Structures are given as C-alpha cells and as structure tokens.
Amino acid sequence: MLVLLSSAATEAKLSSEVAFYVETYGELTEQQDPQVGEAKRIFKRVLSVADKNSKRMARLVVINNNTKAWAISLPDGHIVLSKQVLEIAHRNADQELAQARLAFVIGHELAHLANDDFWHHEVESFMQNTSDAKKIAQFLNQNFTARQAELAADDKGYIYAAMAGYAVDELVRNKHADQDFFTFWMQQTNTKVSPSHPEAKDRAELLRQRLNQLSEQLAFFHFGTRLAHFGYCNDAIYFLREFQKTFPGRSVLNNLGHCYIQQARLQMSEPQRSFYWLPLTIDTENRATSLTRGNIAGLESPKLFLKNYTRDQGDVAGYLEQAVNILNLAVEKDPDYIPAKLNLAIAYLYQGKPHEARAALIPAKQLSASHPHIEMLDALALYEQTDADMDLWPTAMKKLQRMENSSESMYVLYNQARLYALRPRPSEAQQYWNRLNVYSDFLPLEVRQELCNKQNLVDLATCMHRKIRNVKTPNWNWLFTTSLQPLTDQQRLQIKTKWQSIPFDWAASSLNGFMHERNDGLIEILELNHTVQVQVLKGNPVADLKQIDRYCKFPLIKRKLDIDEIWTCDHWAVKVADNKAREIWYMQK
C-alpha cells in the first residue's frame, strides 16, 4: 500500500470495501479518461507475470477522486487506484516513465495481494483508537514488521514491472529529474513517513541494490543462452535455472523450454528426431537486459514413435513434459511472446498432440499472420490431425506450397519432401530433396546428413563435403587461447586486478567456475572447471558486418531470432542487432 487508508474506509466492512469506494467516489472508465485504459492495459501485463494467490482473483478499479492519491490492495482481490494516482504518474514524465511508474505501483499492490499483506487494515484501525506512541510501536513489533512488508512489496513490484517489460530502472535513475521515484511520490502526495512505512531513501536504495543484482545475474542468462546456441543444453540449463531464481521472465523460461526439447531430441531415435525439421527458437534478449542497458518412408506420422516407450523413450516423454510446462509459463508471462508459442507448438508436435499444437499457434497467428514459422508449423500440425475419417494431407500440402518462396524456404522444402514421401509420391519427394540440395552448405549437420542421403544429384561424399573457401584473417583477436587449457598464473593475476568475477558451483553436476567480465565491459569469458569454455567480444559494433562472411571458411549459417540474428561459423558466432555486429562468441569444442 503506497498510501494509508482513510478513516472512512477502515470503518467499512472488508467485504464491502470496494463498494464503498465506488459508491462514494464513482468508478472512472476508459471511455471517460484514456489514462484509465492505459492503466488497465498495464495491469493486465503486470498481472500476467506476477505471483498469484489462490484465495482471490486480482481486479483493478479506478475511482474518480482527484484529491487523494490512493493505491490500495483489498482482501477481496481488488486494487483501487484514484484518478490522482494516474495524474501523478504522468506528471513531468514522458510515456515510458509514466508507464513505468504505474507498472511499479500496480506491481507493488499485486505483491501485497499475493503475500496476504493486509496488516495495514489492523494498523490503521489500531492507530485510530490510541494516541500512545509506545503502544503503537509495541503493536507494530508484535504483529508485523510493517516496513519490511513494504520493502518486500517494492522488491516484488519492481521485478513484476520489469518482467512485464517496463523501464523501471528509470524509477531510481530518473533522466527527467534529480530525484528518485519515491521522493517524487511523497512530495506529490504530501505523504509523511510513518512507523509502518520506510523512508523514500531506503526504498530507493533497495531498488538500486536490486538493479545491481539483476545486472550481475544477467551473466547467467547470457552464458546459458550462448551454451544453448552451440548445443550444450545440459550445461546451459544450470545457468538458466540460476537466473530464473532472480528473474523468472519470458526469455529465460523460453530458453529453458528450448533446452528441454533439445534434451528430449537427444534421447530420440534418429528417425524420430529427423522426421520433421522444426525451427526451435532461443531468445538472446531478456527484459532485464534493458535495465542495465534411416528407414522413414514407411511411417505415416511421428505419432507412431510415441507407442511402446522404451526406457529412453520414457526419458523423451519426461523432457517434453518439462518443456510443455515451462513454455506454458512463458506464454502466461507474456501472451504476446511468439518464440515461446512456437517452441510450445513444437513440443506438442513431438508429443503427438497436434490439436494442442494448433491451439498454441492460433494466438500467434493473430499476432503475426505472415510469420513463416507459424504457418509452417500450423501446416504440419494440420497434417498430424489426419485420421481414418479425415485426410488433411492435401490441405497441409497447399499451405506449404504457398510458402515455398518464403524466407524460411529451407524448412518448407525439407518438410514438403517428407510429406510427399508419405503418400508415397517418390518422384515428387525427390524433386524437393534435389531443390533443397542447393542449400546444403547452410544446413545444420543433422539436416544435411538426411538431405544428402535422399538427393540424387551428387554422391554422398560430395554432398556432405562443405565447400572450403579462402578466408581473411579476422579483425579481432581472442584474448585467451582457443585451445582447452587452464588459465595461466599471469592471466589469473590480470583477471584478479582488472576484471569482475562471479563464481558458481553446482556440485550435483560437477560444474564450477567463474563468469569473468573485464572492467570496460568489452570482454567476457566463461571459465568452466578451470578452463576457458566461452569467450565473448563486445562492441558497437565489434566488427564490420560486411566483412564477417569472409572470415569463415564455410558459408555462415544465419539464424533469425525474435529480435536479433545469430550468424554461426562452426566454433564461433556473431550476434547481430540493428544491422550491427554487437557480440562475437567463441565456443571451445
């Protein structure tokens, strides 16, 4: 609760509190004031990522009172905001800052709802009936540490608002004024420090510390994502889980789901794993980052793989179930987040649940009707719904044929060849394998192996041999050796004096080491079990994007992500954002 309740409110019964506010002041609607519509949209986004309390359903009511700055959570689940709160949030602020202020206020009250923090009703009632300061202090100490509850709600509200994508860092480092949000709030509302509320400086300092913690913990997310990109999901999961403890946002959940699907694929038989080529998606960007600034032709469907599980196939089912659970959480955090919806549909397809896969894709299609991955996965899920009474193969093929010239034509051609082989129409399937052959240098090894076994333009060895080109020497240098060797004593001394290091030790998996970042922020390394496993060079840009292709002896494999792209050359990769090379990753294999 950002401002204590009025005495009139505390006299009302809890069950009728929201009615009291609405009857006394009137409810303000979005038709009457556009700021109400904005507040409700922010409420919906923050609620989607906030912790929930099964005792109540959170709801927002804005009351038409322009003299009291009320932001109150009620035991029945209502959050009451006054019109003045909306006006104060927009005062001396651009849209980004105003939304961040409102998101934090709403997140703060949602934290009270989740934690059953209704001590303020008791405090207010008690304080009306006594003027004895000693008794007040004794009451507060005996019943609840009120200041701690407020600070805890600040902390949770800050994280909720950040996970929902709002620039809450501006609350403690305001570019529009010299004061933090809490000092501004208390001045605008004429709020006095009370025994139950911490001082503005204490609240601001807590959030500054939280921001610093997020900045440090982001290293776990970034290294986990880099490991996942290079296929080291067994290790990546530990890093992503560590970050999830601090910031369980959509990106970390999506990347965990991606890794669980990859673990399931490793346990699958080769025919099951390569039946379709499905576009799994990772996300290199996290909302917390912005705060810091063989014989397959006879098979009819992958569903047949799901019968008669062996022990390993049981592991497949377990990993897929974990993927589905965590990806559903990612979708709950942000219903507009497409990467998680795509990965969720893929997990359902591997589970043999095409109806669920298509259901996951419906809202994604509404968000991005022309997204090629959405259309392709929908076509495959449609085919998977085929049964004895309904043949959906022709409809699925028509959908795929419309996509042959899309930006993701490699995926489409591969899966078209598969479906033609199922009819069977071997000559048409052969045409698609041969068409795909022109992309062989750009395909992942597993996909290239399947293609080379199916096409009939060149022999297998020629098809599998990637064309080696003359290369230029890159205009960057790796600071540490690119062989798997321990750091030298001299390097350790340099790191100790000029770098910042975050240790980790997961004994259960025998993973221990450090994430090191040079003080200028331009180099990071992952030291894993005493050896340098990953090196990262950063810059704006770190290299000339037009030259990068010349540094790789093979054609670069370019992977489109939600926002960025990753250009991969075997053991190194370039993260591309805004048409600039922002990071270069080296993975010791």
XYZ file of C-alpha atoms in Angstrom:
589
model
C 0.000 0.000 0.000
C 1.618 3.230 -1.128
C -0.700 5.492 0.908
C -2.570 4.534 4.098
C -6.348 4.099 4.001
C -8.667 6.877 5.009
C -10.515 6.535 8.310
C -13.829 6.231 6.465
C -12.527 3.226 4.567
C -11.434 1.367 7.664
C -14.904 1.727 9.190
C -16.382 -0.182 6.267
C -16.507 -3.952 6.380
C -13.847 -5.748 4.361
C -16.392 -7.396 2.106
C -17.853 -4.049 1.146
C -14.672 -2.004 0.832
C -14.572 -1.769 -2.942
C -18.294 -0.932 -2.955
C -17.579 1.861 -0.507
C -15.034 3.454 -2.863
C -17.211 3.062 -5.950
C -20.367 4.352 -4.217
C -18.590 7.259 -2.560
C -16.457 8.490 -5.461
C -17.751 6.727 -8.569
C -15.819 4.429 -10.874
C -13.803 6.068 -13.647
C -13.976 4.277 -17.002
C -11.666 4.307 -20.002
C -14.420 5.991 -22.019
C -14.276 8.880 -19.562
C -10.481 9.049 -19.316
C -7.915 7.451 -21.702
C -5.475 7.123 -18.802
C -7.788 4.501 -17.293
C -7.488 2.381 -20.429
C -3.712 2.669 -20.248
C -3.757 1.680 -16.551
C -5.858 -1.396 -17.317
C -3.519 -2.479 -20.111
C -0.555 -2.103 -17.770
C -2.442 -4.003 -15.057
C -3.076 -6.888 -17.454
C 0.587 -7.120 -18.457
C 1.930 -6.932 -14.924
C -0.695 -9.370 -13.619
C 0.370 -11.940 -16.227
C 3.869 -12.163 -14.722
C 3.016 -11.619 -11.050
C 2.747 -14.304 -8.378
C -0.832 -15.438 -7.814
C -2.767 -16.134 -4.639
C -5.391 -18.877 -4.989
C -7.615 -17.143 -2.422
C -8.538 -14.251 -4.697
C -8.655 -13.021 -8.268
C -6.910 -9.698 -8.786
C -9.036 -6.923 -10.345
C -8.429 -3.235 -10.950
C -10.838 -0.391 -10.182
C -10.090 3.285 -10.823
C -12.138 5.718 -8.772
C -12.970 9.306 -9.713
C -11.158 11.041 -6.873
C -8.688 13.753 -7.767
C -7.837 14.865 -4.229
C -6.428 11.659 -2.707
C -3.529 9.629 -4.128
C -4.827 6.181 -3.249
C -3.225 2.934 -4.388
C -4.753 0.232 -2.245
C -4.997 -3.571 -2.313
C -8.120 -5.051 -0.695
C -8.571 -8.556 0.732
C -11.238 -9.436 -1.855
C -8.639 -9.027 -4.630
C -9.441 -5.523 -5.817
C -6.729 -2.976 -6.396
C -8.102 0.559 -6.122
C -6.336 3.448 -7.835
C -7.561 7.004 -7.623
C -7.612 9.383 -10.572
C -4.933 11.432 -8.853
C -2.536 8.456 -8.913
C -2.836 8.339 -12.702
C -2.245 12.067 -12.971
C 0.787 11.981 -10.678
C 2.258 9.076 -12.654
C 2.134 11.214 -15.815
C 3.374 14.404 -14.154
C 6.700 15.668 -15.600
C 7.121 12.367 -17.433
C 7.224 11.012 -20.960
C 5.135 7.959 -21.795
C 7.905 5.466 -20.949
C 8.455 6.871 -17.460
C 4.724 7.299 -16.759
C 4.071 3.667 -17.688
C 6.993 2.507 -15.548
C 5.618 4.422 -12.565
C 2.153 2.915 -12.979
C 3.553 -0.576 -13.567
C 5.537 -0.355 -10.338
C 2.571 0.952 -8.310
C 0.370 -1.859 -9.659
C 3.111 -4.447 -9.141
C 3.552 -3.266 -5.546
C -0.149 -3.811 -4.808
C -0.183 -7.179 -6.587
C 2.667 -8.251 -4.317
C 0.534 -7.370 -1.282
C -2.304 -9.490 -2.707
C -0.008 -12.445 -3.376
C 1.510 -12.279 0.117
C -1.727 -11.727 2.091
C -0.317 -8.392 3.285
C -3.378 -6.796 4.830
C -1.701 -5.801 8.062
C -2.373 -2.155 7.213
C -6.082 -2.620 7.989
C -5.162 -3.660 11.530
C -2.589 -0.881 11.868
C -4.975 1.848 10.705
C -7.781 0.617 12.916
C -5.497 0.395 15.941
C -3.965 3.834 15.393
C -7.418 5.455 15.301
C -8.122 4.192 18.818
C -4.890 5.116 20.618
C -2.529 8.062 20.799
C 0.093 6.208 22.830
C 3.294 6.068 20.775
C 4.670 3.222 22.914
C 1.601 1.109 22.282
C 1.791 1.824 18.566
C 5.429 0.731 18.417
C 4.674 -2.362 20.511
C 1.733 -3.263 18.253
C 3.822 -2.967 15.119
C 6.637 -5.070 16.562
C 4.287 -7.766 17.816
C 2.066 -8.090 14.752
C 4.257 -7.500 11.756
C 7.335 -5.668 10.644
C 5.430 -3.185 8.533
C 8.452 -1.583 6.959
C 9.753 -4.968 5.843
C 6.401 -5.745 4.227
C 6.523 -2.500 2.256
C 10.104 -3.098 1.152
C 9.223 -6.658 0.132
C 6.284 -5.349 -1.924
C 8.612 -2.777 -3.523
C 11.034 -5.543 -4.441
C 8.389 -7.811 -5.944
C 6.601 -4.947 -7.665
C 9.858 -3.841 -9.263
C 10.560 -7.344 -10.588
C 6.991 -7.804 -11.832
C 7.079 -4.499 -13.711
C 10.490 -5.319 -15.180
C 9.346 -8.774 -16.328
C 6.326 -7.134 -17.953
C 8.739 -5.025 -19.995
C 8.564 -1.598 -18.341
C 11.619 0.656 -17.880
C 11.561 0.565 -14.092
C 15.264 1.388 -13.924
C 14.105 4.971 -14.520
C 12.479 4.938 -11.083
C 15.876 5.019 -9.383
C 17.920 6.808 -12.046
C 15.416 9.264 -13.408
C 16.619 11.006 -16.557
C 13.857 13.621 -16.157
C 14.703 14.842 -12.658
C 17.306 14.730 -9.927
C 15.097 12.792 -7.524
C 14.108 9.142 -7.363
C 10.514 7.978 -7.754
C 9.816 7.608 -4.025
C 10.962 11.125 -3.149
C 8.896 12.435 -6.062
C 5.868 10.375 -4.958
C 5.991 11.550 -1.343
C 6.331 15.185 -2.424
C 3.434 14.970 -4.859
C 1.155 13.200 -2.383
C 2.289 15.110 0.731
C 2.944 11.748 2.356
C 4.696 11.691 5.713
C 6.985 8.938 6.949
C 5.070 6.753 9.425
C 6.014 3.854 11.687
C 4.622 1.482 9.071
C 6.307 2.990 6.011
C 10.024 3.207 5.237
C 11.657 6.424 4.141
C 11.976 7.260 0.467
C 15.763 6.928 0.522
C 15.507 3.397 1.976
C 13.035 2.302 -0.681
C 15.106 3.790 -3.488
C 18.271 2.178 -2.141
C 16.594 -1.248 -2.074
C 15.705 -0.945 -5.743
C 19.179 0.278 -6.632
C 20.585 -2.826 -4.987
C 18.042 -4.950 -6.826
C 19.080 -3.354 -10.106
C 22.732 -4.114 -9.369
C 21.839 -7.707 -8.528
C 19.934 -8.095 -11.792
C 22.897 -6.678 -13.664
C 25.181 -9.294 -12.123
C 22.762 -12.183 -12.516
C 22.246 -11.420 -16.211
C 25.587 -13.111 -16.845
C 23.909 -16.446 -16.017
C 21.217 -15.800 -18.630
C 23.643 -14.709 -21.340
C 26.118 -17.567 -20.875
C 23.254 -20.062 -20.589
C 21.845 -18.786 -23.884
C 25.253 -18.944 -25.589
C 25.776 -22.523 -24.413
C 22.295 -23.433 -25.660
C 23.024 -21.914 -29.078
C 26.077 -24.126 -29.501
C 24.140 -27.204 -28.371
C 25.419 -27.519 -24.795
C 21.989 -27.643 -23.207
C 22.981 -29.974 -20.361
C 25.230 -27.202 -19.036
C 23.043 -24.318 -20.226
C 20.118 -25.444 -18.082
C 22.076 -24.849 -14.868
C 22.894 -21.265 -15.867
C 19.333 -20.532 -16.979
C 17.839 -22.014 -13.817
C 20.151 -19.845 -11.728
C 18.906 -16.718 -13.482
C 15.317 -17.917 -13.211
C 15.625 -17.678 -9.405
C 16.176 -13.930 -9.715
C 14.142 -13.041 -12.771
C 11.656 -15.716 -13.941
C 10.738 -13.815 -17.092
C 9.593 -14.987 -20.502
C 13.010 -15.269 -22.182
C 14.657 -17.475 -19.584
C 11.578 -19.734 -19.500
C 11.532 -19.927 -23.294
C 15.215 -20.851 -23.432
C 14.774 -23.473 -20.721
C 11.885 -24.949 -22.711
C 14.098 -24.925 -25.817
C 16.764 -26.871 -23.904
C 14.317 -29.446 -22.547
C 13.145 -30.113 -26.110
C 16.776 -30.476 -27.180
C 17.373 -32.960 -24.348
C 14.332 -34.918 -25.488
C 15.670 -34.936 -29.057
C 19.000 -36.358 -27.873
C 17.105 -39.325 -26.389
C 15.032 -39.908 -29.533
C 15.904 -42.429 -32.188
C 17.447 -40.864 -35.282
C 14.339 -41.410 -37.451
C 12.117 -39.771 -34.853
C 14.486 -36.870 -34.348
C 14.848 -36.033 -38.044
C 11.326 -36.803 -39.248
C 10.500 -33.093 -39.480
C 12.837 -30.131 -39.419
C 11.298 -27.887 -36.768
C 12.504 -24.324 -36.072
C 13.301 -24.218 -32.363
C 13.787 -20.646 -31.160
C 16.025 -19.179 -28.480
C 15.964 -15.558 -27.328
C 19.208 -13.687 -26.678
C 17.403 -10.665 -25.251
C 15.957 -10.540 -21.768
C 13.717 -7.802 -20.420
C 16.139 -7.489 -17.527
C 18.862 -6.613 -20.041
C 17.214 -3.296 -20.843
C 17.533 -2.341 -17.189
C 21.236 -2.442 -17.486
C 21.098 -1.391 -20.980
C 17.239 -44.416 -41.736
C 14.069 -46.098 -42.962
C 11.418 -43.497 -42.566
C 9.441 -43.672 -45.786
C 7.029 -46.280 -44.437
C 6.000 -44.172 -41.442
C 2.781 -42.183 -41.570
C 3.447 -39.815 -38.687
C 5.825 -39.110 -35.791
C 2.916 -40.124 -33.560
C 3.886 -43.741 -34.233
C 7.127 -43.158 -32.353
C 5.173 -42.454 -29.206
C 3.845 -46.010 -28.841
C 5.577 -48.639 -26.725
C 8.116 -46.424 -25.000
C 11.463 -47.949 -24.154
C 13.242 -46.600 -21.061
C 14.925 -43.935 -23.196
C 11.616 -43.033 -24.805
C 10.266 -42.564 -21.307
C 13.037 -40.008 -20.819
C 11.854 -38.333 -24.014
C 8.350 -38.046 -22.588
C 9.693 -36.603 -19.332
C 11.780 -33.944 -21.035
C 8.905 -32.986 -23.321
C 6.552 -32.685 -20.363
C 9.042 -30.350 -18.655
C 9.280 -28.336 -21.863
C 5.499 -28.014 -22.173
C 5.101 -26.965 -18.538
C 7.779 -24.285 -18.604
C 6.805 -22.954 -22.041
C 3.218 -22.592 -20.880
C 4.594 -20.498 -18.015
C 6.468 -18.333 -20.532
C 3.239 -17.812 -22.505
C 1.415 -16.875 -19.287
C 4.134 -14.306 -18.530
C 3.547 -12.657 -21.886
C 0.633 -13.815 -24.078
C 2.118 -11.824 -26.996
C 5.507 -13.589 -26.891
C 5.840 -15.530 -30.145
C 9.066 -17.554 -29.515
C 7.506 -19.419 -26.575
C 4.359 -20.163 -28.597
C 6.438 -21.617 -31.439
C 8.506 -23.784 -29.100
C 5.345 -24.894 -27.292
C 3.776 -25.972 -30.589
C 6.948 -27.929 -31.428
C 6.908 -29.661 -28.039
C 3.276 -30.649 -28.600
C 4.125 -31.985 -32.068
C 6.864 -34.166 -30.587
C 4.336 -35.349 -28.004
C 1.925 -36.355 -30.773
C -0.623 -33.696 -29.744
C -1.419 -31.798 -32.953
C -4.660 -30.283 -31.661
C -2.770 -28.688 -28.752
C -0.057 -27.541 -31.158
C -2.568 -25.756 -33.382
C -4.265 -24.235 -30.332
C -0.896 -22.785 -29.249
C -0.420 -21.302 -32.720
C -3.835 -19.608 -33.021
C -2.947 -16.566 -30.863
C 0.486 -16.436 -32.524
C -1.194 -16.206 -35.943
C -3.342 -13.356 -34.669
C -0.196 -11.517 -33.582
C 1.806 -12.178 -36.752
C -0.276 -13.652 -39.559
C 2.621 -13.711 -42.029
C 5.250 -15.291 -39.753
C 6.667 -18.191 -41.844
C 7.414 -20.472 -38.894
C 3.866 -20.133 -37.591
C 2.356 -21.031 -40.960
C 4.680 -23.982 -41.476
C 4.118 -25.456 -38.018
C 0.375 -24.998 -38.454
C 0.521 -26.937 -41.737
C 2.420 -29.822 -40.090
C 0.069 -29.868 -37.100
C -2.880 -29.889 -39.505
C -1.478 -32.933 -41.293
C -0.899 -34.635 -37.924
C -4.661 -34.381 -37.270
C -5.299 -36.784 -40.151
C -7.202 -39.914 -39.123
C -9.213 -42.706 -40.780
C -12.190 -40.423 -41.368
C -10.381 -37.239 -42.371
C -7.409 -36.878 -44.710
C -5.827 -33.471 -44.165
C -2.696 -34.156 -46.257
C -3.909 -32.158 -49.321
C -4.817 -29.127 -47.212
C -1.497 -29.221 -45.368
C 0.434 -29.501 -48.643
C -1.389 -26.499 -50.136
C -0.407 -24.426 -47.103
C 3.241 -25.475 -47.510
C 3.244 -24.838 -51.254
C 2.245 -21.226 -50.643
C 5.382 -20.843 -48.557
C 7.969 -22.297 -50.952
C 9.441 -18.872 -51.686
C 9.323 -17.576 -48.128
C 12.354 -16.559 -46.096
C 12.225 -19.968 -44.415
C 12.026 -21.991 -47.639
C 14.715 -24.452 -46.443
C 12.450 -25.690 -43.646
C 9.486 -25.798 -46.011
C 11.252 -27.795 -48.737
C 12.539 -30.351 -46.218
C 9.102 -30.938 -44.710
C 7.400 -30.997 -48.121
C 9.797 -33.752 -49.214
C 8.851 -35.686 -46.080
C 5.115 -35.399 -46.684
C 5.388 -36.346 -50.379
C 7.306 -39.460 -49.368
C 4.461 -40.446 -47.044
C 1.752 -40.675 -49.712
C 4.007 -42.179 -51.246
C 4.928 -39.955 -54.166
C 8.627 -40.724 -54.503
C 9.253 -38.767 -57.698
C 7.774 -35.571 -56.264
C 9.598 -36.126 -52.974
C 12.820 -36.499 -54.955
C 12.256 -33.155 -56.665
C 12.032 -31.416 -53.305
C 15.132 -33.147 -51.913
C 17.017 -32.033 -55.010
C 15.728 -28.466 -54.707
C 16.886 -28.407 -51.098
C 20.359 -29.563 -52.163
C 21.345 -26.037 -53.248
C 21.189 -25.033 -49.568
C 23.306 -27.942 -48.298
C 26.180 -25.714 -47.136
C 23.790 -23.725 -44.958
C 22.109 -26.658 -43.221
C 22.878 -27.987 -39.732
C 24.894 -31.210 -39.837
C 21.984 -33.497 -38.929
C 19.700 -31.981 -41.566
C 22.469 -32.011 -44.172
C 23.078 -35.722 -43.481
C 19.410 -36.524 -44.111
C 19.323 -34.427 -47.274
C 22.489 -35.976 -48.691
C 21.071 -39.448 -48.188
C 17.909 -38.510 -50.112
C 19.032 -36.264 -53.024
C 20.344 -37.892 -56.225
C 22.269 -35.036 -57.833
C 25.717 -35.864 -56.416
C 27.246 -38.705 -54.458
C 27.008 -38.738 -50.655
C 30.620 -37.746 -50.006
C 30.428 -34.762 -52.355
C 27.149 -33.630 -50.856
C 28.440 -33.881 -47.279
C 31.672 -32.031 -48.018
C 31.103 -28.362 -47.304
C 32.881 -26.059 -49.699
C 36.006 -24.615 -48.083
C 36.781 -21.058 -49.094
C 39.803 -18.852 -48.835
C 39.416 -16.699 -45.759
C 40.733 -13.414 -44.487
C 42.209 -13.019 -41.024
C 39.515 -11.612 -38.715
C 39.982 -8.082 -37.445
C 39.543 -9.278 -33.859
C 41.792 -11.283 -31.546
C 40.841 -13.712 -28.820
C 42.431 -12.628 -25.567
C 42.836 -16.179 -24.314
C 43.954 -19.363 -26.014
C 41.358 -21.083 -28.146
C 42.560 -24.495 -27.023
C 41.028 -26.136 -23.981
C 43.669 -25.189 -21.431
C 43.649 -23.795 -17.890
C 44.322 -20.108 -17.344
C 47.956 -19.268 -16.696
C 49.081 -17.674 -13.446
C 49.708 -14.419 -15.311
C 46.185 -14.450 -16.771
C 44.680 -15.123 -13.339
C 46.590 -12.180 -11.891
C 45.333 -9.954 -14.697
C 41.741 -11.083 -14.122
C 42.051 -10.547 -10.375
C 43.108 -6.908 -10.798
C 41.206 -5.723 -13.882
C 38.102 -7.912 -14.105
C 34.911 -8.591 -12.196
C 34.151 -12.242 -11.484
C 31.015 -14.148 -10.448
C 31.611 -17.666 -9.083
C 29.292 -20.647 -9.444
C 29.420 -24.197 -8.135
C 26.791 -26.821 -8.885
C 28.211 -29.859 -7.149
C 25.483 -32.233 -8.349
C 26.585 -31.772 -11.954
C 30.298 -31.207 -11.256
C 30.046 -27.753 -12.788
C 32.062 -24.999 -11.185
C 33.966 -21.945 -12.278
C 33.615 -18.238 -12.887
C 31.985 -15.776 -15.238
C 34.571 -13.034 -15.780
C 33.944 -9.593 -17.289
C 36.669 -7.046 -17.953
C 36.079 -3.708 -16.245
C 35.391 -1.934 -19.551
C 32.618 -4.462 -20.303
C 34.042 -5.342 -23.722
C 35.229 -8.896 -22.974
C 33.568 -11.739 -21.086
C 34.751 -15.288 -20.525
C 33.229 -18.397 -19.024
C 35.747 -20.385 -17.039
C 34.280 -23.846 -16.621
C 36.078 -26.408 -14.468
C 39.342 -24.411 -14.662
C 39.378 -23.971 -18.455
C 38.147 -21.169 -20.712
C 34.998 -22.567 -22.353
C 33.431 -19.428 -23.872
C 34.922 -16.078 -24.876
C 32.798 -13.050 -25.813
C 33.936 -9.861 -27.531
C 31.520 -6.907 -27.397
C 31.347 -3.563 -29.169
C 29.165 -1.103 -31.016
C 29.964 -2.565 -33.452
C 32.616 -5.142 -32.615
C 33.354 -5.871 -36.308
C 32.374 -4.840 -39.826
C 29.287 -6.857 -40.664
C 30.103 -6.791 -44.379
C 33.462 -8.476 -43.759
C 32.387 -11.231 -41.367
C 31.380 -13.707 -44.062
C 34.964 -13.599 -45.388
C 36.372 -14.766 -42.054
C 34.673 -18.172 -42.201
C 35.890 -20.993 -44.414
C 32.282 -22.187 -44.681
C 29.161 -20.192 -45.605
C 27.707 -18.692 -42.434
C 24.546 -20.281 -41.046
C 22.214 -17.398 -40.212
C 19.574 -17.939 -37.566
C 16.758 -15.426 -37.197
C 15.696 -14.918 -33.592
C 12.819 -12.947 -32.110
C 14.703 -9.648 -32.368
C 18.303 -10.407 -33.275
C 20.144 -12.787 -35.586
C 22.977 -15.207 -34.897
C 25.489 -15.873 -37.683
C 27.385 -19.078 -36.923
C 30.711 -20.355 -38.244
C 31.284 -23.710 -36.564
C 33.132 -22.723 -33.363
C 32.267 -19.014 -33.329
C 29.154 -16.918 -33.844
C 28.191 -13.277 -34.241
C 25.168 -11.708 -32.575
C 23.647 -9.170 -34.973
C 21.304 -6.447 -33.724
C 20.118 -3.375 -35.625
C 22.293 -4.479 -38.565
C 25.444 -4.267 -36.460
C 27.765 -6.947 -35.063
C 27.259 -6.473 -31.323
C 28.954 -9.583 -29.937
C 31.259 -12.366 -31.119
C 31.118 -15.676 -29.258
C 33.817 -18.333 -29.310
C 32.896 -21.798 -28.051
C 35.687 -24.210 -27.206
C 34.523 -27.567 -28.536
